[in-house]
C-alpha positions in Angstrom: -23.6 5.5 -19.5 -22.8 1.9 -17.9 -21.6 -0.7 -20.6 -24.0 -3.4 -21.2 -22.8 -7.0 -20.1 -23.9 -8.8 -23.4 -22.5 -12.1 -22.3 -25.8 -12.3 -20.1 -27.7 -12.5 -23.4 -28.4 -16.0 -25.1 -30.9 -17.4 -27.6 -32.9 -16.1 -30.7 -36.2 -15.0 -30.1 -38.8 -14.7 -32.9 -42.2 -12.7 -32.3 -45.3 -14.5 -33.0 -47.5 -12.0 -34.5 -51.1 -12.9 -34.6 -54.4 -11.8 -35.7 -57.9 -13.1 -35.3 -56.5 -16.4 -33.9 -54.2 -17.0 -36.6 -50.6 -16.8 -36.9 -48.9 -14.5 -39.6 -47.1 -16.3 -41.9 -44.0 -14.0 -41.4 -43.7 -15.2 -38.0 -43.1 -18.9 -39.1 -40.8 -17.8 -41.9 -38.5 -15.9 -39.5 -38.7 -19.1 -37.0 -37.2 -21.2 -39.8 -34.5 -18.6 -40.3 -34.1 -18.1 -36.5 -33.1 -22.0 -36.4 -30.4 -21.3 -38.7 -28.9 -18.4 -36.6 -29.4 -20.3 -33.3 -27.3 -23.3 -35.1 -24.5 -20.8 -36.0 -24.6 -19.1 -32.6 -24.9 -22.6 -30.8 -28.1 -21.7 -28.9 -31.8 -22.1 -29.4 -34.6 -20.5 -31.3 -37.5 -19.7 -29.2 -41.0 -18.1 -29.9 -42.5 -15.2 -27.9 -45.8 -13.5 -27.9 -48.4 -11.6 -25.9 -52.4 -11.5 -26.0 -55.4 -13.3 -24.8 -55.5 -17.2 -25.0 -52.0 -17.3 -27.2 -50.9 -20.6 -25.7 -53.2 -22.3 -28.6 -50.0 -21.2 -30.8 -47.5 -23.6 -29.4 -48.2 -26.5 -31.3 -47.6 -24.5 -34.9 -44.7 -22.5 -33.4 -43.2 -26.0 -32.4 -43.9 -27.6 -36.0 -41.7 -24.5 -37.1 -38.7 -25.5 -34.8 -39.5 -23.3 -31.3 -37.6 -24.9 -28.6 -39.5 -22.7 -26.2 -42.7 -20.5 -26.3 -42.4 -17.4 -23.8 -46.0 -16.1 -23.3 -48.0 -13.6 -21.3 -51.6 -13.9 -21.5 -54.1 -11.5 -20.3 -57.6 -10.1 -21.8 -56.4 -6.8 -21.7 -53.8 -7.5 -24.3 -56.3 -9.2 -26.7 -56.3 -6.6 -29.4 -53.0 -4.9 -30.5 -52.3 -1.4 -28.7 -48.7 -0.3 -28.9 -48.0 0.7 -25.0 -49.3 -2.3 -23.4 -47.7 -4.8 -25.6 -44.6 -3.0 -25.7 -44.6 -3.0 -21.8 -45.3 -6.6 -21.8 -42.5 -7.7 -24.1 -40.2 -5.4 -22.6 -40.9 -7.3 -19.4 -40.2 -10.8 -21.2 -36.8 -9.5 -22.8 -35.6 -8.0 -19.8 -36.1 -11.2 -17.5 -34.9 -13.6 -20.0 -32.2 -11.7 -22.1 -32.4 -13.1 -25.9 -29.4 -12.5 -27.8 -31.6 -11.8 -31.0 -34.9 -10.7 -31.4 -36.6 -10.8 -35.0 -40.0 -9.4 -35.8 -42.0 -9.3 -39.1 -42.0 -6.1 -40.8 -45.8 -5.8 -41.1 -47.8 -2.7 -40.2 -48.1 -4.1 -36.6 -44.4 -5.2 -36.5 -43.1 -2.1 -37.6 -45.0 -0.2 -34.9 -44.0 -2.6 -32.2 -40.3 -3.2 -33.0 -39.5 0.7 -32.9 -41.0 1.3 -29.4 -39.6 -1.7 -27.8 -36.2 -0.8 -29.1 -36.1 2.2 -28.0 -37.4 1.4 -24.5 -34.6 -1.4 -24.3 -31.8 1.0 -25.8 -31.2 -1.6 -28.4 -30.1 -1.5 -32.3 -32.6 -1.9 -34.4 -32.6 -2.6 -38.1 -35.7 -2.3 -40.3 -36.5 -4.3 -43.5 -33.5 -6.6 -43.9 -33.3 -8.8 -46.8 -30.8 -11.0 -45.4 -29.5 -12.1 -42.0 -26.0 -13.9 -41.2 -23.6 -14.3 -38.1 -20.4 -13.1 -38.2 -18.3 -16.3 -37.5 -15.2 -14.1 -36.0 -17.4 -12.4 -33.2 -20.9 -13.8 -33.7 -22.6 -10.5 -34.1 -25.8 -10.6 -36.3 -25.0 -9.3 -39.8 -28.3 -7.5 -41.0 -28.2 -6.2 -44.8 -31.1 -3.9 -46.2 -31.2 -1.8 -49.4 -30.4 1.6 -48.7 -30.5 4.8 -50.8 -33.7 4.1 -52.6 -32.5 0.7 -52.9 -29.5 1.6 -55.1 -26.9 0.1 -52.6 -26.9 -2.6 -50.0 -25.9 -1.9 -46.7 -25.0 -4.5 -43.7 -25.4 -3.2 -40.3 -24.3 -5.0 -36.8 -24.7 -3.9 -33.2 -21.7 -4.9 -31.3 -22.3 -3.5 -27.8 -26.2 -3.6 -27.1 -28.3 -6.5 -26.8 -30.7 -7.9 -28.2 -29.9 -7.4 -31.4 -33.3 -6.5 -33.3 -34.3 -6.8 -36.7 -37.5 -6.6 -38.7 -38.0 -8.6 -42.0 -40.8 -8.5 -44.4 -43.1 -11.3 -45.3 -41.6 -13.5 -48.0 -38.1 -12.9 -47.6 -37.4 -16.4 -45.9 -39.2 -19.6 -46.6 -41.1 -21.4 -43.8 -39.9 -24.7 -43.5 -41.1 -27.3 -40.9 -39.1 -28.6 -38.1 -41.1 -30.4 -35.7 -40.4 -30.3 -32.1 -42.2 -29.8 -28.7 -41.6 -26.4 -27.3 -41.6 -25.9 -23.6 -44.2 -23.4 -22.8 -43.0 -20.5 -20.4 -46.0 -18.5 -18.8 -45.2 -15.0 -17.4 -47.9 -13.0 -15.5 -47.8 -9.4 -16.1 -49.8 -7.1 -14.1 -51.9 -4.8 -16.2 -55.5 -3.6 -16.2 -57.6 -1.9 -18.5 -58.0 1.2 -16.3 -53.8 1.7 -16.5 -54.3 2.1 -20.3 -54.9 5.4 -21.8 -55.8 4.3 -25.3 -59.3 2.7 -26.0 -60.3 0.6 -28.8 -63.9 1.7 -29.7 -64.6 -0.4 -33.0 -62.3 -2.3 -35.5 -63.0 -1.5 -39.1 -61.9 -3.8 -41.9 -60.8 -1.6 -44.9 -62.3 -2.4 -48.2 -58.8 -2.3 -49.9 -57.7 -5.3 -51.9 -55.1 -7.5 -49.8 -53.0 -9.7 -51.7 -50.5 -12.1 -49.9 -48.1 -12.7 -53.1 -46.0 -14.9 -51.1 -48.5 -17.7 -51.2 -48.1 -18.2 -55.1 -45.8 -20.5 -56.7 -46.3 -18.8 -59.9 -46.0 -14.5 -60.4 -46.4 -12.7 -63.6 -45.1 -9.4 -62.8 -45.2 -6.2 -65.1 -43.4 -3.0 -65.2 -43.7 0.2 -67.2 -42.8 -1.6 -70.3 -46.6 -2.7 -70.1 -47.3 0.6 -71.6 -50.8 1.5 -69.8 -53.0 0.3 -67.2 -55.3 -2.1 -69.5 -52.2 -3.9 -70.9 -52.1 -5.3 -67.3 -54.8 -7.7 -68.3 -52.2 -9.5 -70.3 -50.3 -10.6 -67.1 -53.6 -11.6 -65.5 -54.5 -13.9 -68.6 -51.3 -15.8 -68.3 -51.0 -15.8 -64.5 -54.4 -17.5 -64.7 -53.4 -20.0 -67.2 -50.4 -21.1 -65.0 -52.4 -21.3 -61.8 -50.5 -18.2 -60.2 -51.1 -14.4 -59.8 -50.1 -11.2 -61.2 -47.9 -8.2 -59.7 -46.2 -5.3 -60.6 -43.1 -3.1 -60.1 -43.0 0.2 -58.2 -43.5 2.4 -61.5 -46.5 0.9 -62.0 -47.9 1.8 -58.9 -46.6 5.0 -59.0 -48.5 5.6 -62.4 -51.7 4.6 -60.8 -52.0 1.5 -62.7 -52.1 -1.0 -60.1 -52.8 -1.1 -56.1 -49.6 -1.1 -54.0 -50.7 -4.7 -52.5 -49.6 -6.0 -55.9 -46.0 -4.4 -55.7 -42.9 -6.3 -55.7 -39.9 -5.0 -54.2 -38.2 -3.4 -51.2 -41.2 -0.8 -50.7 -43.5 -3.8 -51.7 -43.8 -7.3 -50.9 -40.9 -9.9 -51.0 -41.5 -13.2 -52.9 -39.9 -16.5 -53.7 -42.2 -18.4 -56.0 -41.0 -21.2 -58.3 -41.5 -19.2 -61.3 -41.3 -15.3 -61.7 -41.9 -14.0 -65.1 -40.9 -10.3 -65.3 -42.5 -8.5 -68.3 -41.2 -4.9 -69.2 -39.2 -4.6 -66.0 -35.9 -2.8 -66.2 -34.5 -4.7 -63.1 -33.9 -1.8 -60.6 -32.3 -3.0 -57.5 -35.3 -1.9 -55.7 -37.3 -4.5 -57.3 -34.6 -7.4 -57.6 -34.6 -7.4 -53.8 -38.0 -8.4 -54.0 -38.0 -11.1 -56.2 -34.1 -12.4 -56.6 -34.9 -15.7 -54.4 -37.3 -16.8 -57.0 -36.6 -20.5 -58.1 -36.7 -19.6 -61.8 -37.1 -15.8 -63.3 -38.1 -15.3 -67.0 -37.4 -11.9 -67.8 -39.2 -10.1 -71.1 -37.6 -6.8 -72.0 -36.8 -4.8 -75.3 -33.7 -3.7 -74.1 -30.9 -6.5 -74.1 -28.7 -4.5 -71.7 -31.6 -4.4 -69.3 -30.2 -5.3 -65.6 -33.0 -7.9 -65.1 -31.3 -10.0 -67.3 -28.3 -10.4 -64.9 -30.7 -12.2 -62.4 -32.8 -14.0 -64.9 -32.5 -17.7 -65.5 -34.0 -17.2 -68.8 -34.3 -14.1 -71.2 -36.5 -13.0 -74.0 -35.4 -10.0 -75.7 -38.7 -8.7 -77.2 -42.0 -6.6 -76.7 -43.8 -8.0 -73.7 -47.1 -7.0 -75.2 -46.5 -9.2 -78.3 -44.7 -12.0 -76.2 -47.2 -12.5 -73.2 -50.6 -13.3 -75.5 -48.1 -15.9 -77.2 -47.0 -17.3 -74.1 -50.7 -17.5 -72.8 -51.8 -19.1 -75.9 -49.0 -21.9 -75.9 -49.6 -22.8 -72.3 -53.1 -22.9 -73.1 -52.6 -25.3 -75.6 -50.3 -27.3 -73.3 -52.0 -27.0 -70.0 -55.7 -26.6 -70.7 -57.7 -29.7 -72.0 
């Protein structure tokens, strides 16, 4: 195997995922984090994507700090299909050689990242919760939970480029840092007759879709809520506070709530201003998804519960009794 000359690779690239003419929020979050990494590496953060009529996203990616915007436009790439998108992206990366490539860990992103990394013989770390640069050698340090969320592993790829990582929505905050990106358009020769997979119809599922990262207040419940009917207590308090409700993995596994409401390593990652954890023990898997919240209020009958270790404020008590009292108290103070 010929050793790769990694000195040719430069800049941090962020894949801009889009659907129905809109950019997925995670892409903007990664642009903000990418700008931090680029500063540590002494290079630029750049955006890249493929599709049909994607130049329209230039202004928005510029608002979040992208210095350059690499694109391939082709009507054949309008809808996502693994192979044509993969090949177009591999073409861009082979030509411009980014040092780091970040992709959102969405359904699309997870499918795309693996096949792109395979084609490039690049290392890929999935579902990372922290990204840093090693000051001694400039390697990208990618941290993710492992062994079911019980341990944290930091992974790096010293010999191959680009260093690739997928990051779940909500891990980082999207912070505006306006600039006017240079648009680099590339032509990629691909026609429909060369693609085996065809799109016959797009069907929107009826499953509830909730983006928990949009909310500044989240009231979450665990198995300590006792039964499915008691989750109404979470919703009542969340409504008074202008937020939404969520649950832990054990609640989803019990069939009390849909997976779209789950916070944690196998659910969504959130960073609201206020996170209320009711009847949640504080397993590493769950904490990984909410530990960056500004204020964490924990309610648990066990004073030794791990959740209190990350909590800003703790209430030792039965959440089924505490939640209604909190709801009534905030009603009197907030609702006129």
